[in-house]
Coordinates of C-alpha atoms in Angstrom, one line a residue:
M15 CA -11.0 18.7 37.0
G16 CA -12.7 16.6 39.7
A17 CA -14.1 18.1 42.9
T18 CA -12.4 17.7 46.2
C19 CA -14.0 16.3 49.3
T20 CA -13.6 17.1 53.0
R21 CA -14.3 14.2 55.2
R22 CA -16.8 15.2 57.9
L23 CA -16.5 13.5 61.3
R24 CA -19.9 12.2 62.6
P25 CA -20.6 13.6 66.1
Q26 CA -20.8 11.1 69.0
M27 CA -24.4 10.3 69.9
G28 CA -25.6 8.6 73.1
F29 CA -28.1 5.7 72.8
P30 CA -31.6 7.2 73.3
A31 CA -33.3 5.9 76.4
S32 CA -37.0 6.4 75.6
P33 CA -38.9 4.3 72.9
R34 CA -39.9 7.5 71.1
G35 CA -36.2 8.6 70.9
L36 CA -35.2 5.1 69.8
L37 CA -37.7 5.2 66.9
S38 CA -36.4 8.6 65.8
Y39 CA -32.8 7.4 66.0
F40 CA -33.4 4.4 63.7
L41 CA -35.4 6.5 61.2
T42 CA -32.6 9.1 61.1
L43 CA -30.0 6.3 60.6
H44 CA -32.0 4.8 57.7
V45 CA -32.3 8.1 55.9
L46 CA -28.6 8.7 56.2
R47 CA -27.9 5.3 54.7
L48 CA -30.2 5.9 51.8
G49 CA -28.6 9.3 51.1
S50 CA -25.1 7.8 51.2
A51 CA -26.1 5.3 48.4
E52 CA -27.1 8.1 46.0
F53 CA -24.7 10.0 43.8
R54 CA -24.6 12.0 40.6
V55 CA -21.8 11.8 38.0
V56 CA -20.8 15.3 36.8
G57 CA -18.8 16.2 33.7
P58 CA -17.6 19.6 32.3
D59 CA -20.2 22.0 31.1
R60 CA -18.3 22.8 27.8
P61 CA -16.3 20.9 25.2
L62 CA -12.6 20.2 25.7
L63 CA -10.1 21.2 23.0
A64 CA -7.0 19.2 22.3
T65 CA -4.5 19.3 19.4
V66 CA -3.3 16.2 17.6
G67 CA -0.4 14.5 19.3
Q68 CA -0.8 16.0 22.8
D69 CA -2.2 14.4 25.9
V70 CA -5.6 15.4 27.4
V71 CA -7.5 14.6 30.6
L72 CA -11.2 14.0 30.4
P73 CA -12.7 15.3 33.7
C74 CA -15.5 13.6 35.6
H75 CA -16.4 13.4 39.3
L76 CA -19.0 12.2 41.8
S77 CA -21.4 14.6 43.5
P78 CA -21.6 14.6 46.4
C79 CA -18.0 13.5 46.8
A80 CA -17.6 9.9 47.8
D81 CA -14.9 7.2 47.7
A82 CA -15.1 5.6 44.2
R83 CA -12.5 2.9 44.6
S84 CA -15.1 0.1 45.1
L85 CA -17.3 1.3 42.2
E86 CA -17.3 0.1 38.5
I87 CA -16.0 3.0 36.4
R88 CA -16.4 2.6 32.6
W89 CA -15.5 5.2 30.0
I90 CA -17.3 4.5 26.7
R91 CA -17.8 6.3 23.3
H92 CA -21.5 5.7 22.3
Q93 CA -22.5 2.2 23.7
F94 CA -21.1 -0.3 26.2
S95 CA -19.4 -2.4 23.5
E96 CA -17.3 0.7 22.7
T97 CA -15.3 0.7 25.9
V98 CA -12.4 3.2 26.2
H99 CA -11.4 2.2 29.7
L100 CA -12.8 -0.1 32.4
Y101 CA -12.1 -0.1 36.1
R102 CA -13.6 -2.8 38.3
N103 CA -12.8 -4.3 41.7
G104 CA -9.7 -2.0 42.0
E105 CA -8.2 -3.1 38.7
D106 CA -8.0 -1.7 35.1
L107 CA -9.3 -4.4 32.7
D108 CA -7.3 -3.9 29.5
W109 CA -9.0 -6.8 27.7
A110 CA -12.3 -4.8 27.6
Q111 CA -10.8 -1.8 25.7
M112 CA -11.4 -1.0 22.0
R113 CA -8.2 -1.7 20.0
E114 CA -7.4 1.9 19.2
Y115 CA -7.3 2.8 23.0
I116 CA -5.0 0.0 24.2
G117 CA -2.0 1.5 26.0
R118 CA -3.3 5.0 25.6
T119 CA -5.6 5.5 28.6
Q120 CA -5.0 5.9 32.3
L121 CA -7.5 6.4 35.1
V122 CA -6.1 9.0 37.5
R123 CA -6.0 6.8 40.6
D124 CA -4.9 9.5 43.0
G125 CA -8.4 11.1 42.9
L126 CA -10.6 8.0 43.3
S127 CA -10.8 8.2 47.0
S128 CA -12.3 11.7 46.7
G129 CA -14.6 10.9 43.9
T130 CA -12.5 12.1 41.0
L131 CA -12.9 9.8 37.9
D132 CA -10.6 11.7 35.4
L133 CA -9.3 9.7 32.4
R134 CA -5.9 10.6 30.8
L135 CA -5.8 10.0 27.0
T136 CA -2.3 10.1 25.4
G137 CA -1.3 11.0 21.9
V138 CA -4.6 12.5 20.7
R139 CA -5.7 11.4 17.2
P140 CA -8.3 12.8 14.8
S141 CA -10.4 9.6 15.4
D142 CA -10.6 10.6 19.2
D143 CA -12.9 13.5 18.3
G144 CA -16.4 13.3 19.7
Q145 CA -18.4 12.3 22.7
Y146 CA -17.3 10.2 25.7
I147 CA -19.5 8.9 28.5
C148 CA -18.3 8.5 32.0
T149 CA -20.4 5.8 33.7
V150 CA -20.4 4.7 37.3
R151 CA -22.2 1.7 38.8
D152 CA -22.5 0.0 42.2
A153 CA -24.8 -2.7 43.4
A154 CA -27.9 -0.5 43.4
S155 CA -27.2 2.6 41.3
Y156 CA -26.1 3.6 37.8
E157 CA -25.2 7.2 36.7
E158 CA -23.4 8.7 33.8
A159 CA -22.1 12.0 32.4
M160 CA -21.0 13.1 28.9
V161 CA -17.7 14.7 28.0
E162 CA -17.3 16.3 24.6
L163 CA -13.7 16.3 23.1
E164 CA -12.9 18.5 20.1
V165 CA -9.7 17.6 18.3
A166 CA -7.8 20.1 16.1
A167 CA -4.6 20.2 14.1
M168 CA -2.9 23.1 12.2
G169 CA -1.9 22.3 8.7
S170 CA 1.0 23.5 6.5
V171 CA 1.5 26.9 5.0
P172 CA -0.5 27.0 1.7
L173 CA 1.3 26.6 -1.6
I174 CA -0.1 28.7 -4.4
S175 CA 0.6 27.8 -8.0
L176 CA -0.5 29.1 -11.4
E177 CA -2.1 26.3 -13.4
A178 CA -3.6 27.5 -16.8
H179 CA -5.6 30.1 -18.7
Q180 CA -9.4 29.8 -18.1
D181 CA -12.4 31.9 -19.0
G182 CA -10.2 34.9 -19.9
G183 CA -8.2 34.8 -16.7
I184 CA -5.7 32.6 -14.9
R185 CA -6.6 29.5 -13.0
V186 CA -4.8 29.5 -9.6
V187 CA -4.6 26.6 -7.1
C188 CA -4.0 26.8 -3.3
G189 CA -3.0 23.6 -1.6
S190 CA -2.4 22.7 2.1
A191 CA -2.3 19.5 4.2
G192 CA -2.4 18.3 7.8
W193 CA -5.6 19.9 9.0
Y194 CA -8.3 18.8 11.4
P195 CA -11.2 19.3 11.2
Q196 CA -11.7 20.3 7.5
P197 CA -10.4 23.9 7.2
E198 CA -12.0 26.9 5.6
V199 CA -10.4 28.6 2.6
L200 CA -10.6 32.3 1.7
W201 CA -9.2 34.1 -1.4
K202 CA -8.5 37.8 -1.3
A203 CA -7.6 40.1 -4.2
A204 CA -5.1 43.0 -3.9
N205 CA -7.9 45.5 -2.9
G206 CA -9.1 43.2 -0.1
Q207 CA -12.1 41.9 -2.1
R208 CA -13.1 38.3 -1.6
L209 CA -12.9 36.0 -4.6
P210 CA -15.3 33.1 -5.2
S211 CA -13.9 29.6 -5.4
V212 CA -14.7 27.7 -8.6
S213 CA -13.8 24.2 -7.3
Q214 CA -12.5 22.5 -4.3
R215 CA -11.1 19.0 -3.6
R216 CA -10.8 17.6 -0.1
S217 CA -9.2 14.3 1.0
S218 CA -7.9 12.7 4.2
D219 CA -4.7 10.8 4.8
E220 CA -4.2 7.6 6.8
R221 CA -4.1 9.5 10.1
G222 CA -7.4 11.3 9.4
L223 CA -5.8 14.7 8.7
F224 CA -7.3 16.7 5.8
E225 CA -5.7 17.9 2.6
I226 CA -7.4 20.6 0.6
Q227 CA -7.0 22.1 -2.9
D228 CA -9.0 25.2 -3.8
V229 CA -9.2 26.8 -7.2
V230 CA -10.0 30.4 -8.2
V231 CA -9.9 32.1 -11.6
V232 CA -8.3 35.6 -11.5
S233 CA -8.7 38.2 -14.2
G234 CA -7.3 41.7 -14.2
K235 CA -5.6 44.5 -16.1
G236 CA -2.7 45.3 -13.9
D237 CA -0.3 44.0 -11.3
G238 CA -1.7 42.7 -8.0
N239 CA -1.3 40.4 -5.0
L240 CA -3.5 37.4 -4.5
S241 CA -3.8 35.8 -1.1
C242 CA -5.0 32.4 0.0
V243 CA -6.0 32.0 3.7
V244 CA -6.6 28.6 5.2
R245 CA -8.3 28.7 8.7
N246 CA -9.0 26.3 11.5
S247 CA -12.2 27.5 13.1
R248 CA -11.7 25.4 16.3
L249 CA -8.3 26.9 17.1
E250 CA -9.2 30.2 15.6
Q251 CA -5.8 30.2 13.8
E252 CA -4.9 30.4 10.1
Q253 CA -2.1 29.9 7.6
A254 CA -1.7 32.3 4.7
S255 CA 0.3 32.8 1.5
S256 CA 0.4 35.5 -1.2
L257 CA 1.4 35.5 -4.8
H258 CA 2.1 38.6 -7.0
I259 CA 0.7 38.3 -10.5
S260 CA 2.1 40.7 -13.1
A261 CA 0.2 42.2 -16.0
P262 CA 2.0 40.2 -18.7
F263 CA 0.4 37.0 -17.3
F264 CA -3.0 38.3 -18.3
H265 CA -2.1 39.8 -21.7
N266 CA 0.5 37.5 -23.4
A267 CA -0.3 33.8 -23.3
R268 CA 3.0 32.7 -24.9
H269 CA 5.1 34.6 -22.5
W270 CA 2.9 33.5 -19.7
M271 CA 3.1 29.8 -20.7
A272 CA 6.9 30.0 -20.8
A273 CA 7.0 31.5 -17.3
L274 CA 4.4 29.0 -16.2
G275 CA 6.6 26.1 -17.3
V276 CA 9.5 27.4 -15.2
F277 CA 7.2 28.1 -12.3
L278 CA 5.7 24.6 -12.3
M279 CA 9.1 22.9 -12.6
L280 CA 10.3 24.8 -9.5
S281 CA 7.0 24.1 -7.7
V282 CA 7.4 20.3 -8.3
V283 CA 11.0 20.3 -7.1
S284 CA 10.3 22.4 -4.0
F285 CA 6.8 21.2 -3.0
G286 CA 8.0 19.0 -0.3
V287 CA 10.5 21.6 1.1
I288 CA 8.9 25.0 1.1
A289 CA 6.3 24.9 3.8
Y290 CA 8.2 22.7 6.3
L291 CA 11.7 24.1 5.9
W292 CA 10.6 27.8 5.9
R293 CA 8.6 27.5 9.1
R294 CA 11.5 25.7 10.8
K295 CA 14.0 28.2 9.7
V296 CA 11.9 31.2 10.8
G297 CA 11.4 29.6 14.2
L298 CA 15.2 29.3 14.7
S299 CA 15.9 32.8 13.4
R300 CA 13.6 34.3 16.1
T301 CA 15.7 33.0 18.9
L302 CA 19.2 32.9 17.4
G303 CA 21.4 35.3 15.6
K304 CA 21.5 35.0 11.8
R305 CA 24.8 33.1 11.7
D306 CA 23.9 30.9 14.7
A307 CA 20.5 30.1 13.1
E308 CA 22.1 29.0 9.8
L309 CA 24.5 26.7 11.7
A310 CA 21.7 25.3 13.9
W311 CA 19.5 24.9 10.8
R312 CA 22.1 22.8 8.9
K313 CA 22.8 20.7 12.0
F314 CA 19.0 20.1 12.4
L315 CA 18.6 18.8 8.9
L316 CA 21.6 16.5 8.7
P317 CA 23.4 16.1 12.1
E318 CA 27.1 16.1 11.8
N319 CA 27.7 14.0 15.0
Q320 CA 25.8 10.9 14.1
D321 CA 25.7 7.9 16.4
V322 CA 27.6 4.8 15.3
V323 CA 25.1 1.9 15.4
T324 CA 25.8 -1.8 15.2
L325 CA 23.5 -4.8 15.0
D326 CA 22.7 -7.1 17.9
P327 CA 23.0 -10.8 16.7
N328 CA 21.1 -12.1 19.7
T329 CA 17.9 -10.4 18.4
A330 CA 18.3 -11.4 14.7
H331 CA 15.7 -13.7 13.1
S332 CA 17.2 -17.0 12.0
Q333 CA 16.8 -16.0 8.3
L334 CA 18.8 -12.9 8.7
V335 CA 22.6 -12.9 8.1
L336 CA 24.8 -10.2 9.7
S337 CA 28.2 -9.1 8.5
A338 CA 31.3 -9.7 10.6
D339 CA 31.4 -6.0 11.6
R340 CA 27.6 -6.1 12.5
R341 CA 26.8 -3.2 10.2
R342 CA 25.1 -5.0 7.4
V343 CA 22.1 -7.3 7.3
R344 CA 20.6 -9.4 4.5
W345 CA 17.8 -12.0 4.2
Q346 CA 18.1 -15.6 3.0
S347 CA 15.5 -18.2 2.4
E348 CA 17.1 -20.9 4.6
E349 CA 16.8 -20.7 8.3
R350 CA 20.0 -20.9 10.3
D351 CA 20.4 -23.1 13.4
L352 CA 20.6 -20.5 16.1
P353 CA 20.0 -20.6 19.9
N354 CA 16.3 -20.2 20.7
I355 CA 16.7 -17.3 23.2
P356 CA 14.0 -14.9 24.4
E357 CA 15.7 -11.9 22.8
R358 CA 15.4 -13.3 19.3
F359 CA 12.6 -12.4 16.8
T360 CA 10.8 -15.5 15.7
Y361 CA 8.0 -14.2 13.5
W362 CA 9.1 -11.0 11.8
F363 CA 12.4 -10.8 9.9
C364 CA 13.8 -8.2 12.4
V365 CA 17.0 -7.3 14.2
L366 CA 17.6 -4.6 16.7
G367 CA 20.6 -2.3 17.1
Q368 CA 23.1 -3.0 19.9
E369 CA 22.8 0.6 21.2
R370 CA 20.2 1.6 23.7
F371 CA 18.8 5.1 24.1
R372 CA 16.8 6.6 27.0
E373 CA 17.5 10.3 26.8
G374 CA 18.9 13.0 24.5
R375 CA 18.8 13.3 20.7
H376 CA 20.4 10.6 18.5
C377 CA 20.7 10.1 14.7
W378 CA 22.1 7.3 12.6
E379 CA 22.4 6.7 8.9
V380 CA 21.2 3.6 7.0
E381 CA 21.8 2.9 3.3
V382 CA 19.5 0.6 1.3
K383 CA 21.8 -1.2 -1.1
G384 CA 20.6 -3.2 -4.1
E385 CA 16.9 -2.9 -5.0
V386 CA 15.3 0.1 -3.2
G387 CA 11.9 0.1 -4.8
G388 CA 10.1 -2.5 -7.0
E389 CA 9.4 -5.7 -5.1
S390 CA 11.9 -5.0 -2.3
R391 CA 10.8 -5.5 1.3
W392 CA 12.7 -3.5 4.0
G393 CA 12.0 -1.3 7.0
I394 CA 14.0 1.1 9.2
G395 CA 13.1 2.8 12.5
V396 CA 13.0 2.7 16.3
A397 CA 11.6 0.1 18.7
K398 CA 11.0 -0.1 22.4
E399 CA 13.3 -2.6 24.3
S400 CA 10.1 -4.3 25.4
V401 CA 8.8 -4.9 21.8
E402 CA 7.2 -8.3 21.2
R403 CA 9.6 -10.7 19.6
R404 CA 8.1 -14.1 19.8
G405 CA 4.8 -13.6 18.0
R406 CA 3.0 -11.6 15.3
S407 CA 2.9 -8.2 17.0
F408 CA 1.4 -5.2 15.2
L409 CA 4.1 -3.1 13.5
S410 CA 3.1 0.4 14.7
P411 CA 3.6 2.7 17.7
D412 CA 0.9 0.7 19.4
G413 CA 3.2 -2.2 19.2
G414 CA 6.2 -0.2 20.2
I415 CA 7.6 0.5 16.7
W416 CA 8.1 3.8 14.8
A417 CA 9.4 3.1 11.3
V418 CA 9.0 3.5 7.6
R419 CA 8.8 0.5 5.3
H420 CA 8.8 -0.4 1.6
K421 CA 6.7 -3.5 0.8
G422 CA 4.6 -4.6 -2.2
G423 CA 5.7 -1.6 -4.3
R424 CA 4.4 0.9 -1.7
F425 CA 6.4 3.2 0.6
A426 CA 4.7 3.9 3.9
S427 CA 5.1 5.0 7.5
L428 CA 4.0 2.4 10.0
T429 CA 1.4 4.5 11.7
S430 CA -1.6 2.6 13.3
R431 CA -3.4 3.3 10.0
R432 CA -0.7 3.2 7.4
T433 CA 0.4 6.6 5.9
F434 CA 1.4 5.9 2.3
L435 CA 4.2 8.3 1.2
P436 CA 4.9 9.7 -2.4
R437 CA 7.3 7.6 -4.5
F438 CA 9.5 10.5 -5.1
L439 CA 10.4 10.5 -1.3
L440 CA 11.7 6.9 -1.6
P441 CA 15.3 7.2 -0.5
S442 CA 18.4 5.1 -0.8
R443 CA 20.1 6.7 2.3
I444 CA 18.0 7.5 5.3
C445 CA 18.9 9.4 8.5
V446 CA 16.8 8.2 11.5
C447 CA 16.5 10.9 14.2
L448 CA 15.3 10.1 17.7
D449 CA 14.5 12.9 20.2
C450 CA 13.7 11.1 23.5
A451 CA 12.7 14.2 25.4
R452 CA 10.2 15.4 22.8
G453 CA 9.0 11.9 21.9
L454 CA 9.8 12.5 18.2
V455 CA 11.0 10.1 15.5
T456 CA 12.0 11.7 12.2
F457 CA 13.3 10.3 8.9
L458 CA 15.4 12.4 6.5
D459 CA 16.7 11.8 3.0
V460 CA 20.4 12.0 3.3
N461 CA 20.9 12.9 -0.4
T462 CA 18.5 15.8 -0.4
G463 CA 18.0 16.8 3.2
V464 CA 14.2 16.6 2.8
E465 CA 12.1 15.3 5.6
I466 CA 10.4 12.0 4.7
F467 CA 8.1 11.6 7.7
T468 CA 7.8 12.6 11.4
F469 CA 5.6 10.6 13.7
P470 CA 3.3 12.5 16.0
P471 CA 4.9 13.1 19.5
A472 CA 4.8 10.0 21.6
S473 CA 5.3 9.4 25.3
F474 CA 8.2 7.0 25.8
K475 CA 7.7 7.1 29.6
G476 CA 11.4 6.3 30.3
E477 CA 11.4 3.3 28.0
T478 CA 14.7 2.1 26.5
L479 CA 14.7 2.6 22.7
R480 CA 16.8 0.8 20.1
P481 CA 17.3 1.0 16.3
W482 CA 15.0 -1.4 14.4
F483 CA 15.5 -3.1 11.0
W484 CA 13.3 -5.4 8.9
I485 CA 14.2 -7.0 5.7
G486 CA 12.6 -9.8 3.6
T487 CA 14.3 -10.0 0.2
E488 CA 17.6 -11.3 -1.1
K489 CA 17.9 -8.4 -3.5
T490 CA 18.4 -5.8 -0.8
Q491 CA 20.8 -5.2 2.0
L492 CA 20.6 -2.6 4.9
C493 CA 24.0 -1.1 5.6
L494 CA 24.8 1.2 8.6
R495 CA 27.1 4.2 8.4
G496 CA 30.7 3.1 8.3
S497 CA 30.1 -0.3 6.7
T498 CA 32.0 -1.5 3.7
S499 CA 30.4 -2.9 0.5

């Protein structure tokens, strides 16, 4: 972090009587003034490590210590046009920031008087990885220091699957997602011997997290275990899975193909469940007894005590029609003549829930009736009370909205860079779960209990949060729990 300063009191000096003493006095005073105008900017001597979703402080300070409140402090990426944060004349100038940093940076003001220039960055993303430059300027001087930020994320437990016969052996695939930076993959046979990979495919999602599929061909005469290890070198952590391959898989293709068909069918059904649910369940079992863990696990997946949510008509767009019980909303092409009040959405076809949440954990269920996929247009989630309602705000956490949406035949989470979700996750009944303390918004498929998407942890900073709904088609209705058809 920044250095601390001790203010030194200048000793009282009498005015020199002789001309020689007077000349010495003014020379000394001039040297002191020159020295006080000089400073160095100092950063850390090693890279900082931060995981995706957490907050991080980029440290920087003046040397020697001096009051920085009157200086221009600018944090940039590579050049001045890439401004992360700008402080000038005692104010933070938000207009100068790059779009991806708006609302995510804070200069630690408490340390400015002692020369500390630390910058807090919230909700770290993969795109934040790299170099930052702390620059300081006054009327006569300019100095800078570099800070290196290394971002990392641990991915899912690898899923191993048998794919086909190849070159006299069995083609085995190891897949894992959610890594940053690109992970390393290591295959091990039963005797500990490393096996060479024959092919590898890497891709990144809308958040910049990496998915990897690595292939190995295994041949053998007897039974044995095969392990796939995926490692994050920055965190020095790894995830691993093992698969036992029996001898008949090598010797009898017909029997192997029959078993493979069953295996692949089970893999498809459970792909979205295995890694996530198993890790969650093991975590609960470590701290609770077996019976208590099972009860807590079922409650986590589909909470029994759901909140009863109703719609707030004062926020509804003029083309949205609410039912009498305020638990259903539909869209119509004609605008209604409604009072033009500040609470009402005027651009997006949105409406907020009547209920407001500031603390605790809350869940509510929404059913998408009518056309769910196809050309339907609907969205469900959570919004800040302060969300923009009068203009075309950006539908993302940067704009105060955490939601999933179906539009144009595509199902996606409304992250800053859209995360498109598999079609098989498109639900007709969704449970929205909000954890105010942990800053989490999660969406679950009520029919299957499978997690659809969880946003990276956010800092709600005591904000009031409300249910959020968006609909733009006559073929679909959004119905809250307890509503009638």
